[in-house]
XYZ file of C-alpha atoms in Angstrom:
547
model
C -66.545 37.281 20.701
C -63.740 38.150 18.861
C -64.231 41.701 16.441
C -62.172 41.630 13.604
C -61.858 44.873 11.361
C -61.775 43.670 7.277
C -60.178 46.769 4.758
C -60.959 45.840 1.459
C -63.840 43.784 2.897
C -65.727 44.408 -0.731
C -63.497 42.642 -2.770
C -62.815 39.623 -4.354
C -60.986 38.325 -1.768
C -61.523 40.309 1.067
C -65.569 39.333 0.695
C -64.344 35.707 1.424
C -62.151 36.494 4.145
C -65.357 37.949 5.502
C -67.470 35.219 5.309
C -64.766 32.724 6.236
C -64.756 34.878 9.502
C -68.469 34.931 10.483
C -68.862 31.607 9.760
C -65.973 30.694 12.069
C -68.133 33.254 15.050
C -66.434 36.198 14.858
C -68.204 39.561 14.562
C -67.084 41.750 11.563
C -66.437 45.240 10.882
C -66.035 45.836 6.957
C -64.217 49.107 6.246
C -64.802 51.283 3.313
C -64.499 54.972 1.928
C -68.366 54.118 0.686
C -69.896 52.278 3.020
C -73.067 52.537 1.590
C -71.363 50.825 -1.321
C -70.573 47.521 1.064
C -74.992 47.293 2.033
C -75.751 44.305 -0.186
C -72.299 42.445 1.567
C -73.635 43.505 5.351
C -77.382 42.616 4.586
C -75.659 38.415 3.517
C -74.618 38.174 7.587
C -77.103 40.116 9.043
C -76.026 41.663 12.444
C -72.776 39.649 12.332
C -71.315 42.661 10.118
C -70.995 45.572 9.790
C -70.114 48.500 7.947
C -68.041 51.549 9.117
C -66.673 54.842 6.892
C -62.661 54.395 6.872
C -60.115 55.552 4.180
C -56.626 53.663 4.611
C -54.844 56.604 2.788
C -55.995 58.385 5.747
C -56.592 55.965 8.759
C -55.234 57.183 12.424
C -54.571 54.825 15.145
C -57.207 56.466 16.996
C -59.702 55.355 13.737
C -58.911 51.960 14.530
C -59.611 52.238 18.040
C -62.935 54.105 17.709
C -64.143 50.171 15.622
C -63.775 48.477 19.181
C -62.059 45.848 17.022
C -59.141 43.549 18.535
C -58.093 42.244 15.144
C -57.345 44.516 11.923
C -57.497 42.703 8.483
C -56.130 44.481 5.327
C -57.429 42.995 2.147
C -57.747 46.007 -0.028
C -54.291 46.145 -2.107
C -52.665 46.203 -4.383
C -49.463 46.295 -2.132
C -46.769 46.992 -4.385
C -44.373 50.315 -3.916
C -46.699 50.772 -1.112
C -45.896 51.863 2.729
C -47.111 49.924 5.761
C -49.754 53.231 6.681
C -52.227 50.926 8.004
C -50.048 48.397 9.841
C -48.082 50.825 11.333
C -51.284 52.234 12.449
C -52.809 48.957 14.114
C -49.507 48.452 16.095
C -49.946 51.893 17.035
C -53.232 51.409 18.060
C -52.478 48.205 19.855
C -54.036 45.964 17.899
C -52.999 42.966 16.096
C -52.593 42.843 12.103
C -52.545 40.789 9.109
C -52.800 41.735 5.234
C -52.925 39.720 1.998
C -49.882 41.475 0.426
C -48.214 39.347 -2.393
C -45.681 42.211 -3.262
C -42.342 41.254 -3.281
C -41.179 44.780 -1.549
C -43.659 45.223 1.013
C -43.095 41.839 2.513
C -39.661 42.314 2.821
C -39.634 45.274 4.021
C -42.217 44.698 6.759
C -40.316 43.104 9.046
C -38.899 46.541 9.964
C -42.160 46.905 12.296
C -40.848 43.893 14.165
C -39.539 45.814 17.442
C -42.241 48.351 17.196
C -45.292 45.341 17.514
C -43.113 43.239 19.991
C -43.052 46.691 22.456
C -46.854 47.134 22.236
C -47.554 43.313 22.385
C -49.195 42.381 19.650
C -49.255 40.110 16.086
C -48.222 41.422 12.896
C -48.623 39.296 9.622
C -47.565 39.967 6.125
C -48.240 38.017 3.089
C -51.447 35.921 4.464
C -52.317 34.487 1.252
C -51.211 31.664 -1.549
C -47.838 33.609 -1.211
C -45.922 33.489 0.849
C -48.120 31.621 3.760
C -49.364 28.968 1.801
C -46.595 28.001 -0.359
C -44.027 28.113 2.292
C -46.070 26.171 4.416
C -46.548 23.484 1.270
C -42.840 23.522 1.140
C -42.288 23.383 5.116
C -43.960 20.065 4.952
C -42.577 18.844 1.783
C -38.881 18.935 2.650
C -39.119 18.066 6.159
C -36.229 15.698 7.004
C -34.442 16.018 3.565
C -30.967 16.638 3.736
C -30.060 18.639 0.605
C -32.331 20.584 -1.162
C -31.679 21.490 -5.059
C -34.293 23.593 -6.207
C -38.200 24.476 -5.003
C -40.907 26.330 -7.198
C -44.474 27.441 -6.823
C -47.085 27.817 -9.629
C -50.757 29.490 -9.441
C -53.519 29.420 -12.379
C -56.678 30.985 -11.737
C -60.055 29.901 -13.184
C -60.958 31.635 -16.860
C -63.819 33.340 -14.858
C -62.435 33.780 -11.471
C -63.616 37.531 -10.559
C -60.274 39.587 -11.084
C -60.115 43.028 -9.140
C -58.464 46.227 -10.724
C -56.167 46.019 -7.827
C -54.347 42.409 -8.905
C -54.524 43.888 -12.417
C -52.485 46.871 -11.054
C -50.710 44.105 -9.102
C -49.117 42.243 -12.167
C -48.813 45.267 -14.684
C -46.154 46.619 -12.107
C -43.662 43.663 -12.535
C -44.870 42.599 -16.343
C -42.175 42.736 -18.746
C -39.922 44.504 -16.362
C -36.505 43.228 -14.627
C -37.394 40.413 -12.189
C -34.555 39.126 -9.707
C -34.463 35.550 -9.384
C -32.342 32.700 -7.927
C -31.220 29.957 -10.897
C -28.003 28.006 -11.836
C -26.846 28.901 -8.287
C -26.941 32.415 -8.062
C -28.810 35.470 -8.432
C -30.131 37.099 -11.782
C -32.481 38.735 -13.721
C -35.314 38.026 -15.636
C -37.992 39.959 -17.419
C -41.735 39.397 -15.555
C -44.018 37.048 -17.361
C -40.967 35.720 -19.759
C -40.703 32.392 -20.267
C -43.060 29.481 -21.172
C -43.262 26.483 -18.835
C -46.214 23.690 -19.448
C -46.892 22.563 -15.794
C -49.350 19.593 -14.870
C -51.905 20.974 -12.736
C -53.251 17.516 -12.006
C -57.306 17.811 -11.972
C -56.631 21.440 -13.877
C -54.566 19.794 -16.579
C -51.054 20.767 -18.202
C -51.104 24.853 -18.029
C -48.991 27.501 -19.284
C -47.002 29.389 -16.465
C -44.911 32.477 -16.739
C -42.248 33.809 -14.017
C -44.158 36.397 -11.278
C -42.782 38.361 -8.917
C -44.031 37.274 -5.331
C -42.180 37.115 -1.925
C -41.301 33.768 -2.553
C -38.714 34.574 -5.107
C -37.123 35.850 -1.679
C -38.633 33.705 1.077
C -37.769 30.374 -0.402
C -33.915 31.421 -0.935
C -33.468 32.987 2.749
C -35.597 29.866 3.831
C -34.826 26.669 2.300
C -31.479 27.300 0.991
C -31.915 25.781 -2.364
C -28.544 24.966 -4.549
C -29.797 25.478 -7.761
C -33.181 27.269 -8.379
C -36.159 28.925 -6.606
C -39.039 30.155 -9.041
C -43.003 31.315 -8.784
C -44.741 31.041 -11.699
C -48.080 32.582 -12.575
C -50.525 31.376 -15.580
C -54.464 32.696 -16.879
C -56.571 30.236 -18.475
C -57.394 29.807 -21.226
C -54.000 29.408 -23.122
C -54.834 32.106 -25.348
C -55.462 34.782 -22.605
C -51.815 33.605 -20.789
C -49.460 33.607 -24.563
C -51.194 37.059 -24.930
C -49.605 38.545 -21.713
C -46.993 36.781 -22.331
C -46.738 38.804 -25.961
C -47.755 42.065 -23.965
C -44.610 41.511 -21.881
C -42.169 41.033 -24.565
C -43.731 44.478 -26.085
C -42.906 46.333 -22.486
C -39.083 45.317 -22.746
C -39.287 47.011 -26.294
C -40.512 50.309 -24.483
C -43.270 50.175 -27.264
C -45.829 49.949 -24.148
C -46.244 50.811 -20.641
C -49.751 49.119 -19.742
C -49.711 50.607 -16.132
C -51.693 53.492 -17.786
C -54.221 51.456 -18.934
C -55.274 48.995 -16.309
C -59.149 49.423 -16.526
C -58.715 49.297 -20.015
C -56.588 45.516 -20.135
C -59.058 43.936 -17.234
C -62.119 44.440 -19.599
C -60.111 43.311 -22.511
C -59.058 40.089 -20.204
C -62.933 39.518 -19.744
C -63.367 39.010 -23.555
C -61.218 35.344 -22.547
C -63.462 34.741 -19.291
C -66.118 32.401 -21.585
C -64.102 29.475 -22.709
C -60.569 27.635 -20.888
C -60.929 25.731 -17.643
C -62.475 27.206 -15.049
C -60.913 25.619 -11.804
C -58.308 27.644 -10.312
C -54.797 24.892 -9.615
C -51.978 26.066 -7.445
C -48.988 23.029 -7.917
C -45.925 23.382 -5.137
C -42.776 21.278 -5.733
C -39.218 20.326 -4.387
C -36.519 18.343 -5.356
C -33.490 17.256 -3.454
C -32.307 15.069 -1.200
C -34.746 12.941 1.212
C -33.747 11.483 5.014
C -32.064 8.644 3.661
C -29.860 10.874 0.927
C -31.922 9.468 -1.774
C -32.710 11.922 -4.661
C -36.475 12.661 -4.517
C -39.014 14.791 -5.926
C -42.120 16.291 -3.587
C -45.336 17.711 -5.486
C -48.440 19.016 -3.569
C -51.133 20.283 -5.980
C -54.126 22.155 -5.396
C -57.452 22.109 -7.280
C -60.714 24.032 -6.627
C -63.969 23.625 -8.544
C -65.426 26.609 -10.715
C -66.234 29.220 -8.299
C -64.429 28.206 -5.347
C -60.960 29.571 -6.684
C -61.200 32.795 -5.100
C -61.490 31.580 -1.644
C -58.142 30.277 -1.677
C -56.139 33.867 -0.821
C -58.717 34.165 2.011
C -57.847 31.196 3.895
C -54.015 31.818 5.217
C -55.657 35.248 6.816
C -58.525 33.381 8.364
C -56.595 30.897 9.832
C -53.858 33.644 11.256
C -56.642 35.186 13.001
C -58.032 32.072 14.617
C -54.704 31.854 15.504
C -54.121 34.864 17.009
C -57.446 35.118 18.371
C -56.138 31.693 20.349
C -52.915 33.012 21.554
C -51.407 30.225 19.825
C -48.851 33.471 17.865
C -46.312 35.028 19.756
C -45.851 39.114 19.294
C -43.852 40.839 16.200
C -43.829 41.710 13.172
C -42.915 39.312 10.187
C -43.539 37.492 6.887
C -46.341 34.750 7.408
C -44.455 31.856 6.884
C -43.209 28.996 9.699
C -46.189 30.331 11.717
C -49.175 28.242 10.697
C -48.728 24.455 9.321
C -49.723 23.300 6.304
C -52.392 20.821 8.309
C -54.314 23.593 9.955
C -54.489 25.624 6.004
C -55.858 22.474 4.881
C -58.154 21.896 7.459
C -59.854 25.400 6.264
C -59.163 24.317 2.292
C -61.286 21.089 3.117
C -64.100 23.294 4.144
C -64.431 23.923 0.152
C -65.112 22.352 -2.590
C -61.026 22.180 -3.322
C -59.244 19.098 -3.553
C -55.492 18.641 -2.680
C -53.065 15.968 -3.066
C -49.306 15.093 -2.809
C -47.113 12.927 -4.997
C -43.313 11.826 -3.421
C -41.386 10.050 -5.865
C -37.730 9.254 -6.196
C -35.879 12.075 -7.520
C -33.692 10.091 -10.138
C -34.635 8.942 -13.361
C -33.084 5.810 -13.779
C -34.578 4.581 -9.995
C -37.795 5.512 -11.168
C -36.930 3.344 -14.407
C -35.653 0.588 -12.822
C -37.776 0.392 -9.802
C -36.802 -1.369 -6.472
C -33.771 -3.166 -8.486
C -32.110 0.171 -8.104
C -31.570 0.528 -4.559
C -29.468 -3.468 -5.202
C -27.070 -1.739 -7.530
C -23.240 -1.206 -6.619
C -22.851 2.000 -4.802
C -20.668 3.633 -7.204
C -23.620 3.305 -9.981
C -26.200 4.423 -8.095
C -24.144 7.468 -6.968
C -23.696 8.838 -10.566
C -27.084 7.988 -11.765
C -28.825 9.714 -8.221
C -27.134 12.660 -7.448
C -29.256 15.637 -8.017
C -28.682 18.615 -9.444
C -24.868 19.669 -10.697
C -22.079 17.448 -10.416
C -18.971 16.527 -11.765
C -17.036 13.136 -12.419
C -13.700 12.845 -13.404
C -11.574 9.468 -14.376
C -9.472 7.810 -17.046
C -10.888 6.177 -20.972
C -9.120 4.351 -23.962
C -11.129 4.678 -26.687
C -10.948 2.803 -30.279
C -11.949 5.382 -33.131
C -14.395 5.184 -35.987
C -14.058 1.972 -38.631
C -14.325 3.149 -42.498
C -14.828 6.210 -43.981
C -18.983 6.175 -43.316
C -18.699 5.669 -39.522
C -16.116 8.027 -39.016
C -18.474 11.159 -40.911
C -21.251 9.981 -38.386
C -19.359 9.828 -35.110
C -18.081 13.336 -36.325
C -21.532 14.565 -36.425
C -21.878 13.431 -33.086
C -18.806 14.284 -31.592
C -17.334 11.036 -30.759
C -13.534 10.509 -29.949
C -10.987 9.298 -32.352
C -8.585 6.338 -31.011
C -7.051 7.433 -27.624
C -4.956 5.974 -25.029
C -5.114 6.337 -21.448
C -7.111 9.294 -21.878
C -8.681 11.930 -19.372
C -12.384 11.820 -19.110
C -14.731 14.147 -17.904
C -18.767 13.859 -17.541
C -20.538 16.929 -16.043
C -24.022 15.963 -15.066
C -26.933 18.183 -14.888
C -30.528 16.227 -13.053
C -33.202 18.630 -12.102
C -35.458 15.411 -11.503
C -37.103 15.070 -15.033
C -34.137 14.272 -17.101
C -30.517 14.273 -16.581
C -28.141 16.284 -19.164
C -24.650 14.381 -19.882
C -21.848 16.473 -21.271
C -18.596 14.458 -22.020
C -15.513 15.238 -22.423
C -12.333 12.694 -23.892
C -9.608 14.082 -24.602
C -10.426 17.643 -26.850
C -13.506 15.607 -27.788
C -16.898 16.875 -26.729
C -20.165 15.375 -27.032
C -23.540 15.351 -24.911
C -26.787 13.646 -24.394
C -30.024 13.879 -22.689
C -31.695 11.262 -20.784
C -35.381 11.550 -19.787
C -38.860 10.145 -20.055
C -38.618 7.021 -17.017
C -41.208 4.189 -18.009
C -41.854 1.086 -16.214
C -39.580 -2.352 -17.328
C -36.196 0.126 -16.998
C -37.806 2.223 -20.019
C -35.597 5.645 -20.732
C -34.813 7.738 -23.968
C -31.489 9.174 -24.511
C -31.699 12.191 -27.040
C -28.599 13.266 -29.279
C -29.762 16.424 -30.780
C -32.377 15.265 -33.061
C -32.304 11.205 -32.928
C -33.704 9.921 -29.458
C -32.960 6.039 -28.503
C -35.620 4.232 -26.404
C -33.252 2.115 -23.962
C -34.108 -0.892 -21.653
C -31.737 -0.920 -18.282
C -31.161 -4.065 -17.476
C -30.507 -4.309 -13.360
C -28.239 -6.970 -12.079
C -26.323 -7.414 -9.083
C -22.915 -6.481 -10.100
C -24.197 -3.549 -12.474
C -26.162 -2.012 -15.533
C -26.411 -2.470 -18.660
C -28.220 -0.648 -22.089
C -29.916 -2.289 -24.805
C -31.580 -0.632 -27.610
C -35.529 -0.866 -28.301
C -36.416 1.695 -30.873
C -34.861 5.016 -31.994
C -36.927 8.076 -33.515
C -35.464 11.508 -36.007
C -37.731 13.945 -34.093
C -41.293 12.663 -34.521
C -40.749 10.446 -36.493
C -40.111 6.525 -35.588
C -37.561 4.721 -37.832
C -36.906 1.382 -38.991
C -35.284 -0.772 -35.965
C -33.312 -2.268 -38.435
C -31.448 0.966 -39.556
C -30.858 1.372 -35.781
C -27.522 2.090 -34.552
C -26.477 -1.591 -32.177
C -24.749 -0.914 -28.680
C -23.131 -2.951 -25.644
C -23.197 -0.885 -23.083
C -22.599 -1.743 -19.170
C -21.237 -0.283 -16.128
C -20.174 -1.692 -12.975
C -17.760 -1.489 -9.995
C -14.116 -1.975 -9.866
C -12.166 -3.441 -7.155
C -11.117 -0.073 -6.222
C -15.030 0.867 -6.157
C -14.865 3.362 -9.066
C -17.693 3.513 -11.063
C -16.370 1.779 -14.504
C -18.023 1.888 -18.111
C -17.807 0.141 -21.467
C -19.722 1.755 -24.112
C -19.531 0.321 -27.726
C -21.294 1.794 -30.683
C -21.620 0.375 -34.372
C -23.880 0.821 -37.282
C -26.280 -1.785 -38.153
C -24.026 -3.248 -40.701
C -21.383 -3.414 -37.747
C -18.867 -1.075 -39.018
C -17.632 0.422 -35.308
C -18.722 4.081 -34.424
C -16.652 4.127 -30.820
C -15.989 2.048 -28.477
C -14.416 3.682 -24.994
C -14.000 2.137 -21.514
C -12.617 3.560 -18.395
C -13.401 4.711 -14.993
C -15.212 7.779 -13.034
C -14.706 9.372 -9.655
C -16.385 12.334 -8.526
C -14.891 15.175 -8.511
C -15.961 15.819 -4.972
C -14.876 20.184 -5.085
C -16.778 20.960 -7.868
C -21.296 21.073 -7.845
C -23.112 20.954 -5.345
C -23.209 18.759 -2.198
C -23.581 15.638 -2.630
């Protein structure tokens, strides 16, 4: 029988990584600076556990070996700014390690201990939690095959009463409001911790707010999956009102008004006052989008949902599958991050032992193919190209364009920023698809205007927003192209008269050269002309990203 030593054992988490163990037929030694503290935890499994006086401030290799345990389990946290006292100590000691660490810095710093557990033979696992081990596994299985990938991001919302320790309130008051580096548009920059506002569906959980955290992952999913575009973790607390309120504490920290990190005891009782109302289940929502095996733009979401209660159990089960792992032989020796080490099957297999549900979505990653349905994959090559590349890209080509008729339609296509009369004109059209709506910025000559096109419905349904005014268009398929016909038009809220509605013939279709060609006319309802331009696109095959 395997013995497995548990610091932090009398925690939130650590007291299910406990019981996850027993039940699986280990024996248990909890560690604590009180154990006297840990009785009503060791009287639950009977002789099964134990408890044994340790501080990890403190702990010796020799401390470690005097527990006759073969597996050490650190649970305690929090990890941040923290050195690796007790790992370096269980390597020492010749024993095998993992930890629930979720700090950014200790995780990527730990693989410094690499040589040092490979010499003495044994595992050493960092980040045995939701992050990194369970989101990189998520995404290991999501993107498996694809050939580009454009951006990946993780989300986690606790329960309104999941139990939360003083040590993940330390956790999150040492990144809140301060400089966060993250991956977006490409490249590497900073954000503030807990800034920004992003309504996620959580499926079962609902539509939550989430917030940028720091994690690993910020890290891990960059050096791992090589995204073009984007790599975020987001963190949320239900109810609404608890998560806007950090989100306001944060903003007050960049002021310098603030520095909660002296008050931590003081903000976890205040974040109790929120723990009787919002949705209790904890959600945890994982997603990709990119490129699938066949170069078709897709879009991968794995969500998790656990019943009030069973939230907490979550963080437990990447450790308690690492040590069955180990415990097998099944991990070779060294020191690293816990990711690409156990598969996203074998952390489901202990989810299912829980009242959590999980499920996956794949859908196609473009808009107008999700419109459109099968009828997409019959278009022209050259349409379906433009309409289903993902993320950045630019297209390049030639337009005439016939200006604005009377003095009415030529104020309006002002506003909007349509061309006057042009002749063999250079065109440009820089698109921007992250999967839920695609961004069109046109240029014509020294003419500039731009739409968005989003919200795919069934029957080719898609709206096209100009600032305020969004169109409701129906895509109509056909073998030799496209084309656009207006259903209904809105100013903001507000649904206008179709009558008043601006008319269009639109199409696009292929040349004979195969150049994706377009003819786009615009007039007011009384027919006075607002533009009409027609012309050709290439890509412009040095500029985005792959394609």
């Amino acid at each position: 029988m395997t013995r497995v030593l548990v610091i932090g054992g009398g925690g939130v988490f650590g007291a299910h990584l406990v019981g996850g163990l027993v039940a699986g037929g280990f024996e248990v030694v909890i560690a604590g600076r009180r154990p006297e503290r840990l009785a009503p935890l060791i009287a639950r499994f009977g002789d099964r556990a134990t408890a044994v006086r340790l501080d990890a401030a403190t702990v010796t290799p020799a401390d470690l070996q005097a527990t006759g345990v073969a597996i050490v389990a650190d649970a305690a946290g929090p990890f941040q700014n923290a050195e690796p006292r007790v790992a370096r100590a269980t390597i020492a000691a010749g024993l095998h390690y993992v930890d629930l660490a979720d700090a950014r810095d200790f995780v990527a710093a730990f693989p410094a201990l690499d040589e040092d557990a490979r010499r003495a033979g044994v595992v050493a696992l960092a980040g045995c939690s939701s992050t990194p081990a369970l989101s990189n596994a998520v995404l290991d299985d999501l993107t498996r095959g694809w050939t580009e990938i454009v951006s990946v991001e993780a989300g986690i919302s606790p329960g309104a009463r999941a139990p939360r320790g003083l040590s993940v309130m330390q956790a999150t008051l040492s990144w809140l409001g301060r400089p966060v580096r993250v991956f977006e548009a490409g490249g590497w920059t900073v954000r503030p911790g807990w800034s920004g506002l992003h309504r996620r569906d959580m499926g079962r959980g609902g539509r939550r707010w989430l917030s940028l955290s720091e994690t690993p992952d910020l890290d891990l999913f960059v050096e791992r999956f090589r995204p073009s575009r984007s790599a975020w973790f987001l963190a949320g607390l239900q109810p609404g009102a608890a998560h806007l309120s950090t989100w306001m504490l944060g903003r007050v920290v960049r002021l310098g008004l603030v520095d909660p990190r002296r008050f931590p005891k003081a903000l976890l009782n205040l974040g109790r006052l929120f723990s009787g109302v919002g949705d209790d289940r904890g959600a945890m929502r994982v997603s990709a989008y990119g490129r699938d095996a066949q170069g078709r733009a897709a879009r991968a979401t794995w969500q998790l949902v656990a019943e009030p209660g069973a939230g907490p159990v979550t963080p437990s089960l990447p450790a308690l599958a690492a040590i069955k792992a180990i415990a097998a032989g099944r991990v070779r020796p060294g020191a690293s991050a816990c990711v690409g080490v156990l598969p996203l099957g074998v952390l489901e297999a202990e989810i299912r032992a829980h009242p959590i549900v999980t499920a996956r979505t794949l859908e196609r990653g473009a808009i107008f193919a999700r419109a459109i349905g099968p009828d997409f994959d019959r278009l022209p090559a050259a349409i379906r190209d433009l309409h289903e590349t993902p993320g950045e890209s630019l297209w390049r080509g030639e337009t005439e364009v016939v200006g604005a008729a009377g003095p009415l339609a030529r104020v309006i296509a002002r506003i909007f920023g349509f061309p006057a009369t042009r002749q063999r004109c250079p065109v440009t059209v820089a698109v921007s698809a992250d999967g839920d709506r695609s961004i069109w910025r046109r240029r014509i000559g020294d003419a500039t205007f731009s739409s968005v096109l989003g919200r795919p419905r069934p029957a080719g349904r898609v709206t096209e927003r100009f600032g305020l005014l969004a169109f409701d268009l129906i895509l109509t398929p056909s073998p030799t192209g496209l084309s656009y016909d207006v259903a209904g038009w809105k100013a903001g809220p507000v649904r206008l008269p179709s009558r008043l509605a601006p008319k269009t013939t639109t199409s696009e279709r292929v040349d004979g050269e195969g150049r994706f060609v377009f003819d786009v006319d615009i007039a007011l309802p009384s027919g006075g002309r607002l533009v009409h331009y027609r012309g050709w696109l290439e890509r412009d095959e040095t500029a985005g990203g792959p394609g």
